[in-house]
């Protein structure tokens, strides 16, 4: 699903429960990461859930390739949103993305609060750091 | 004496909406709500009497000092001990650290510190550190699959290990299990062990008489018992308490200071350097007054009936698995639903206004023993009611639908 | 920006009678009064948001955690440092103890810990204990007859003793002297000493930028700076701070716990076990907001003019003797009257509604150096006014008549 | 001065200042203790002032003899009141004296608050303990 499609879906929900349903559906659509890729190195430390993230640069296309997984439905769905924001972008494009603002416009900003302990903030920070490195 | 169900009205925090739903607060194990009298007392202190204690002759200081020491007397009476046996700390964690640090010189290489697998990190890590410092060994009484420790096993383990220190929770924060600490203490005393009981969870629900329990040390946190944050209590039998070396040092705990030598006051003063958490002590005084006005057996009966109601409805949901001792319980239950992650359940429950705790509850070793990465914990207090439980159960059913649908 | 003289209205505690006279509060060195916004914030926390922090996913917990960490950010900005460099403790005393305990392994036999003769017991006894543990020597920079330490002498003593640790107050609680700590720190750094500054008294009056001061550690107490009781701050440069071993242990400061081994989080979390003083942190946040709205130089000018007015009138009374540095001063003066006992003067002043502190002010070694058994201390804050001083002077004259008449 | 005279004086004062004046006058009338008697053993530890107290039993008369001193005017005055309460009483009489109630009726109860740190409470407690020992 493209980010635009996600955006349209989420902004048309009318309750938290509906949002969560959509988020969890997004998570279900995100392929599971093979266990071999769930390395310690790939792990983004969050308090309550496990999150794994791989960020690579497609050398030929010069755009970013991201895959990830989580053991919780909601975080996996949020991760899917983040990945859709950054996947296939060039590092320069990625560095300009304001994930906070996007989450704000999706009505999901609370999930970026560090106190939610879900690691989404850490994920965004890690992607940004990597992207900047490649700019 | 108050009608228990009416007491809820004294807790204004409960009267609010969360995400468009009435708040259902089922996280009292993390921290209790505060009755209005406690909030008022703090308010009154800061706006009428604010002054430091034990430091001034002026009226405000004298007034506050009398009130402050008065709370110590009041709490002593409530616990069945002497005021001189109570130290104000910043929390149960601080209290345990004070004791664990103070016992350093009483331990030798290969001595045993015995704890249980139910302990909160606060009652594990300080002992682990003490063991590392001294070469003592930390031994752990295991739980069964259900998270239960049976009394006979504890007695046998005390006999087997002959510990110098026996540290044990009065009730599990994760599972709610009430442990038969009075029996354990008697056994531990027979072999000469020093006994430390972690009453952080038990105090509010069980109102122990510490003289009767006969432990050497007992710790609790005010914030889990209707009181303000930043205040803990350490009870110690006077001789044992006073025998501990000073812990932190500074003003007010000294007798005389020169650059060559310092002499310290007697307990409890010797453990209370610096300006204490005055507002919290006064607020906790109001909490103790409030509790004193509640008939204990009525409260206990009410809490237990709520808990039974909760268990009935929770266990009726297919896929829910309960842990811990369901009979001897302070009103706290941990559960899992199928293989769902506690994070998802807690987040979804919150969208219905239900506040529960999820995760390892600062008891990682217990989680390892139960082979879990976490649970959902529901913890009750007397200000909860049957409607709270109905709302919780209905929300949980909705969450399950949301996840499975 | 506020007109300083108007700010007094925000402090309701000041608006009351003592023994039939208007309260004249001149004991801010012991603890400051609290503006209404601080009291309101505490109230609001307990009655609207009460929950534990860093422990729950539910809305209350999330809300409070954001606010709680927000205060750390806010204070960091106010002090000119990073939020990760600030540890919440239970008071300045606790902060100093944490550092003194943490530096144990960095000291060898015969190493020097250098302090000044002006220090509060809280900045003496922990170093004395550290010296005893390690075999290090405690050396003291003396004061002159007036209670003054001159900058050159400090620099010379640092040079002479080559201390491993240099601990010094930013301002004396007894005499009000402001020390030129920035210069001391630069000198101490040259010889590789670890520098700890006690800002308990200075913070409210001087609003230091800690990055500029460049000390390794700086400590303060919220209750002396418009904030609630039971909260202290420890600033440490990140590397030095994080290099200190854990102090107290328990929940939330750990990464993983098994019965065999525990791993700890990074600073500041590693120094914050257990439930913190949440209400005090939020209240202190309101205090920082309040202070931020007060123009510092206007406040400073006002405080200094009040202090000058006080000195003028006080020194005009025959038999009054003043101590300390009257020029570089936070607005605190110690005095004696002939050979009268401070106890009598303080009690009599109180009968006129005047609250001062009397005694050794937790600086017994300073009293010994000045050959005094105690003083009367008057300590001002920006919420005092000229009428307070007029009332104090008139009361003092009456007391003298009462004694001599 | 007898306790009755003290009582009459103090209960006729109309302000704290007047009370303090009377108390300090009482203190002035109490003879100074020779330095030799200001022993460590005689010292009653109070926070802010030094107080010395000697309690003896007149064997022939079987009544109590008390002398004391303080380095502060007010505490010395309060001490004078305490001494007047107990001096020349038999231990049995002394044990029955309720000094708290007397201080209450003199309007001086606040001075017995332990937080005043003046040692008066400790003085009363010490006298009572000694008297009981002789009963
Ligand atoms: C200079 C100084 N340092 C340290 C302290 C100790 O502060 P607290 O009692 O808040 O721990 C004080 C308080 O009186 C002080 O004035
Ligand atoms: C059983 C138990 N012990 C100790 C503690 C630590 O209490 P505090 O965080 O108030 O220091 C807790 C709090 O969660 C607890 O539940």
mmCIF file of N, CA and C in Angstrom, chain B residues 307-375:
data_model
loop_
_atom_site.group_PDB
_atom_site.id
_atom_site.type_symbol
_atom_site.label_atom_id
_atom_site.label_comp_id
_atom_site.label_asym_id
_atom_site.label_seq_id
_atom_site.Cartn_x
_atom_site.Cartn_y
_atom_site.Cartn_z
ATOM 1 N N UNK B 307 -12.846 -8.809 43.652
ATOM 2 C CA UNK B 307 -11.838 -9.639 43.004
ATOM 3 C C UNK B 307 -12.464 -10.937 42.488
ATOM 4 N N UNK B 308 -13.356 -11.511 43.286
ATOM 5 C CA UNK B 308 -14.027 -12.748 42.869
ATOM 6 C C UNK B 308 -14.861 -12.502 41.615
ATOM 7 N N UNK B 309 -15.549 -11.380 41.633
ATOM 8 C CA UNK B 309 -16.373 -10.993 40.487
ATOM 9 C C UNK B 309 -15.505 -10.849 39.236
ATOM 10 N N UNK B 310 -14.359 -10.218 39.412
ATOM 11 C CA UNK B 310 -13.418 -10.051 38.301
ATOM 12 C C UNK B 310 -12.948 -11.406 37.768
ATOM 13 N N UNK B 311 -12.561 -12.286 38.677
ATOM 14 C CA UNK B 311 -12.040 -13.591 38.256
ATOM 15 C C UNK B 311 -13.107 -14.397 37.508
ATOM 16 N N UNK B 312 -14.318 -14.353 38.031
ATOM 17 C CA UNK B 312 -15.410 -15.076 37.393
ATOM 18 C C UNK B 312 -15.562 -14.664 35.934
ATOM 19 N N UNK B 313 -15.609 -13.357 35.734
ATOM 20 C CA UNK B 313 -15.860 -12.859 34.383
ATOM 21 C C UNK B 313 -14.655 -13.037 33.483
ATOM 22 N N UNK B 314 -13.489 -12.882 34.060
ATOM 23 C CA UNK B 314 -12.276 -12.983 33.252
ATOM 24 C C UNK B 314 -12.054 -14.432 32.812
ATOM 25 N N UNK B 315 -12.274 -15.352 33.727
ATOM 26 C CA UNK B 315 -11.992 -16.751 33.391
ATOM 27 C C UNK B 315 -13.055 -17.311 32.449
ATOM 28 N N UNK B 316 -14.166 -16.607 32.319
ATOM 29 C CA UNK B 316 -15.207 -17.068 31.394
ATOM 30 C C UNK B 316 -14.850 -16.769 29.936
ATOM 31 N N UNK B 317 -13.844 -15.934 29.728
ATOM 32 C CA UNK B 317 -13.460 -15.589 28.349
ATOM 33 C C UNK B 317 -12.512 -16.647 27.810
ATOM 34 N N UNK B 318 -12.902 -17.245 26.718
ATOM 35 C CA UNK B 318 -12.081 -18.333 26.159
ATOM 36 C C UNK B 318 -10.749 -17.783 25.664
ATOM 37 N N UNK B 319 -9.680 -18.445 26.034
ATOM 38 C CA UNK B 319 -8.362 -17.993 25.574
ATOM 39 C C UNK B 319 -7.619 -17.204 26.634
ATOM 40 N N UNK B 320 -8.341 -16.786 27.681
ATOM 41 C CA UNK B 320 -7.686 -16.067 28.778
ATOM 42 C C UNK B 320 -7.037 -17.066 29.729
ATOM 43 N N UNK B 321 -5.783 -16.801 30.066
ATOM 44 C CA UNK B 321 -5.114 -17.658 31.041
ATOM 45 C C UNK B 321 -4.711 -16.812 32.253
ATOM 46 N N UNK B 322 -5.071 -17.276 33.435
ATOM 47 C CA UNK B 322 -4.768 -16.530 34.664
ATOM 48 C C UNK B 322 -3.546 -17.122 35.355
ATOM 49 N N UNK B 323 -2.817 -16.277 36.066
ATOM 50 C CA UNK B 323 -1.628 -16.733 36.795
ATOM 51 C C UNK B 323 -1.757 -16.379 38.269
ATOM 52 N N UNK B 324 -0.977 -17.056 39.069
ATOM 53 C CA UNK B 324 -0.884 -16.688 40.476
ATOM 54 C C UNK B 324 -1.869 -17.409 41.372
ATOM 55 N N UNK B 325 -1.832 -17.039 42.624
ATOM 56 C CA UNK B 325 -2.664 -17.648 43.652
ATOM 57 C C UNK B 325 -4.004 -16.922 43.673
ATOM 58 N N UNK B 326 -5.051 -17.588 43.200
ATOM 59 C CA UNK B 326 -6.332 -16.901 43.063
ATOM 60 C C UNK B 326 -7.082 -16.800 44.389
ATOM 61 N N UNK B 327 -6.634 -17.553 45.364
ATOM 62 C CA UNK B 327 -7.348 -17.536 46.641
ATOM 63 C C UNK B 327 -6.759 -16.556 47.646
ATOM 64 N N UNK B 328 -5.450 -16.638 47.832
ATOM 65 C CA UNK B 328 -4.791 -15.711 48.746
ATOM 66 C C UNK B 328 -4.237 -14.556 47.955
ATOM 67 N N UNK B 329 -5.042 -13.519 47.813
ATOM 68 C CA UNK B 329 -4.683 -12.504 46.844
ATOM 69 C C UNK B 329 -5.132 -11.126 47.303
ATOM 70 N N UNK B 330 -4.305 -10.120 47.042
ATOM 71 C CA UNK B 330 -4.652 -8.748 47.431
ATOM 72 C C UNK B 330 -5.604 -8.088 46.441
ATOM 73 N N UNK B 331 -5.943 -8.784 45.360
ATOM 74 C CA UNK B 331 -6.866 -8.192 44.379
ATOM 75 C C UNK B 331 -6.150 -7.776 43.112
ATOM 76 N N UNK B 332 -5.126 -8.513 42.763
ATOM 77 C CA UNK B 332 -4.315 -8.230 41.572
ATOM 78 C C UNK B 332 -4.224 -9.502 40.740
ATOM 79 N N UNK B 333 -4.518 -9.393 39.454
ATOM 80 C CA UNK B 333 -4.459 -10.588 38.617
ATOM 81 C C UNK B 333 -3.661 -10.313 37.336
ATOM 82 N N UNK B 334 -2.822 -11.259 36.982
ATOM 83 C CA UNK B 334 -2.097 -11.186 35.719
ATOM 84 C C UNK B 334 -2.698 -12.213 34.781
ATOM 85 N N UNK B 335 -2.872 -11.818 33.509
ATOM 86 C CA UNK B 335 -3.386 -12.796 32.553
ATOM 87 C C UNK B 335 -2.774 -12.583 31.173
ATOM 88 N N UNK B 336 -2.911 -13.623 30.358
ATOM 89 C CA UNK B 336 -2.564 -13.513 28.940
ATOM 90 C C UNK B 336 -3.793 -13.938 28.152
ATOM 91 N N UNK B 337 -3.840 -13.513 26.893
ATOM 92 C CA UNK B 337 -4.908 -13.960 26.016
ATOM 93 C C UNK B 337 -4.268 -14.634 24.806
ATOM 94 N N UNK B 338 -4.508 -15.946 24.709
ATOM 95 C CA UNK B 338 -3.884 -16.734 23.639
ATOM 96 C C UNK B 338 -2.422 -16.340 23.528
ATOM 97 N N UNK B 339 -1.934 -16.123 22.314
ATOM 98 C CA UNK B 339 -0.535 -15.716 22.238
ATOM 99 C C UNK B 339 -0.424 -14.225 21.904
ATOM 100 N N UNK B 340 -1.498 -13.503 22.168
ATOM 101 C CA UNK B 340 -1.470 -12.067 21.856
ATOM 102 C C UNK B 340 -0.460 -11.335 22.737
ATOM 103 N N UNK B 341 0.134 -10.313 22.137
ATOM 104 C CA UNK B 341 1.117 -9.525 22.873
ATOM 105 C C UNK B 341 0.409 -8.583 23.848
ATOM 106 N N UNK B 342 0.942 -8.522 25.040
ATOM 107 C CA UNK B 342 0.335 -7.648 26.056
ATOM 108 C C UNK B 342 0.272 -6.193 25.612
ATOM 109 N N UNK B 343 1.232 -5.805 24.781
ATOM 110 C CA UNK B 343 1.243 -4.414 24.316
ATOM 111 C C UNK B 343 -0.034 -4.087 23.548
ATOM 112 N N UNK B 344 -0.400 -4.979 22.624
ATOM 113 C CA UNK B 344 -1.595 -4.732 21.827
ATOM 114 C C UNK B 344 -2.838 -4.663 22.702
ATOM 115 N N UNK B 345 -2.948 -5.603 23.609
ATOM 116 C CA UNK B 345 -4.134 -5.614 24.471
ATOM 117 C C UNK B 345 -4.213 -4.352 25.318
ATOM 118 N N UNK B 346 -3.089 -3.941 25.866
ATOM 119 C CA UNK B 346 -3.108 -2.766 26.746
ATOM 120 C C UNK B 346 -3.468 -1.505 25.962
ATOM 121 N N UNK B 347 -2.907 -1.392 24.748
ATOM 122 C CA UNK B 347 -3.210 -0.210 23.938
ATOM 123 C C UNK B 347 -4.680 -0.183 23.547
ATOM 124 N N UNK B 348 -5.198 -1.342 23.179
ATOM 125 C CA UNK B 348 -6.598 -1.390 22.769
ATOM 126 C C UNK B 348 -7.510 -1.133 23.961
ATOM 127 N N UNK B 349 -7.196 -1.726 25.094
ATOM 128 C CA UNK B 349 -7.997 -1.480 26.297
ATOM 129 C C UNK B 349 -8.020 0.013 26.627
ATOM 130 N N UNK B 350 -6.879 0.643 26.452
ATOM 131 C CA UNK B 350 -6.816 2.070 26.756
ATOM 132 C C UNK B 350 -7.759 2.877 25.873
ATOM 133 N N UNK B 351 -7.948 2.419 24.646
ATOM 134 C CA UNK B 351 -8.844 3.172 23.763
ATOM 135 C C UNK B 351 -10.289 3.072 24.260
ATOM 136 N N UNK B 352 -10.541 2.167 25.173
ATOM 137 C CA UNK B 352 -11.857 2.100 25.819
ATOM 138 C C UNK B 352 -11.833 2.731 27.214
ATOM 139 N N UNK B 353 -10.758 3.436 27.519
ATOM 140 C CA UNK B 353 -10.700 4.114 28.815
ATOM 141 C C UNK B 353 -10.212 3.234 29.949
ATOM 142 N N UNK B 354 -9.770 2.014 29.625
ATOM 143 C CA UNK B 354 -9.347 1.082 30.672
ATOM 144 C C UNK B 354 -7.837 1.152 30.882
ATOM 145 N N UNK B 355 -7.438 1.485 32.093
ATOM 146 C CA UNK B 355 -6.018 1.614 32.423
ATOM 147 C C UNK B 355 -5.548 0.363 33.147
ATOM 148 N N UNK B 356 -4.752 -0.446 32.447
ATOM 149 C CA UNK B 356 -4.140 -1.623 33.078
ATOM 150 C C UNK B 356 -2.637 -1.508 32.875
ATOM 151 N N UNK B 357 -1.896 -2.344 33.551
ATOM 152 C CA UNK B 357 -0.470 -2.358 33.303
ATOM 153 C C UNK B 357 -0.120 -3.579 32.471
ATOM 154 N N UNK B 358 0.855 -3.429 31.603
ATOM 155 C CA UNK B 358 1.262 -4.540 30.757
ATOM 156 C C UNK B 358 2.773 -4.648 30.787
ATOM 157 N N UNK B 359 3.259 -5.861 30.574
ATOM 158 C CA UNK B 359 4.708 -6.040 30.507
ATOM 159 C C UNK B 359 5.211 -6.982 31.573
ATOM 160 N N UNK B 360 6.427 -6.728 32.017
ATOM 161 C CA UNK B 360 7.034 -7.646 32.986
ATOM 162 C C UNK B 360 6.867 -7.174 34.427
ATOM 163 N N UNK B 361 6.314 -5.976 34.594
ATOM 164 C CA UNK B 361 5.986 -5.461 35.922
ATOM 165 C C UNK B 361 7.194 -5.435 36.861
ATOM 166 N N UNK B 362 8.364 -5.162 36.324
ATOM 167 C CA UNK B 362 9.580 -5.147 37.143
ATOM 168 C C UNK B 362 9.793 -6.476 37.857
ATOM 169 N N UNK B 363 9.348 -7.553 37.224
ATOM 170 C CA UNK B 363 9.612 -8.902 37.768
ATOM 171 C C UNK B 363 10.060 -9.797 36.611
ATOM 172 N N UNK B 364 11.145 -9.425 35.980
ATOM 173 C CA UNK B 364 11.628 -10.209 34.840
ATOM 174 C C UNK B 364 11.923 -11.666 35.221
ATOM 175 N N UNK B 365 12.571 -11.923 36.352
ATOM 176 C CA UNK B 365 12.830 -13.324 36.688
ATOM 177 C C UNK B 365 11.549 -14.147 36.835
ATOM 178 N N UNK B 366 10.502 -13.542 37.369
ATOM 179 C CA UNK B 366 9.233 -14.260 37.477
ATOM 180 C C UNK B 366 8.688 -14.569 36.083
ATOM 181 N N UNK B 367 8.798 -13.612 35.176
ATOM 182 C CA UNK B 367 8.345 -13.836 33.801
ATOM 183 C C UNK B 367 9.117 -14.989 33.175
ATOM 184 N N UNK B 368 10.436 -15.002 33.426
ATOM 185 C CA UNK B 368 11.248 -16.103 32.897
ATOM 186 C C UNK B 368 10.778 -17.432 33.474
ATOM 187 N N UNK B 369 10.475 -17.445 34.748
ATOM 188 C CA UNK B 369 10.032 -18.680 35.390
ATOM 189 C C UNK B 369 8.703 -19.155 34.811
ATOM 190 N N UNK B 370 7.846 -18.201 34.455
ATOM 191 C CA UNK B 370 6.539 -18.566 33.913
ATOM 192 C C UNK B 370 6.599 -18.694 32.390
ATOM 193 N N UNK B 371 7.785 -18.454 31.823
ATOM 194 C CA UNK B 371 7.981 -18.550 30.391
ATOM 195 C C UNK B 371 7.085 -17.575 29.621
ATOM 196 N N UNK B 372 7.036 -16.367 30.112
ATOM 197 C CA UNK B 372 6.205 -15.339 29.499
ATOM 198 C C UNK B 372 7.077 -14.143 29.154
ATOM 199 N N UNK B 373 6.660 -13.373 28.132
ATOM 200 C CA UNK B 373 7.375 -12.110 27.945
ATOM 201 C C UNK B 373 6.633 -10.953 28.603
ATOM 202 N N UNK B 374 5.474 -11.256 29.133
ATOM 203 C CA UNK B 374 4.737 -10.221 29.837
ATOM 204 C C UNK B 374 3.292 -10.642 30.028
ATOM 205 N N UNK B 375 2.564 -9.882 30.812
ATOM 206 C CA UNK B 375 1.135 -10.148 31.040
ATOM 207 C C UNK B 375 0.397 -8.816 31.045
#
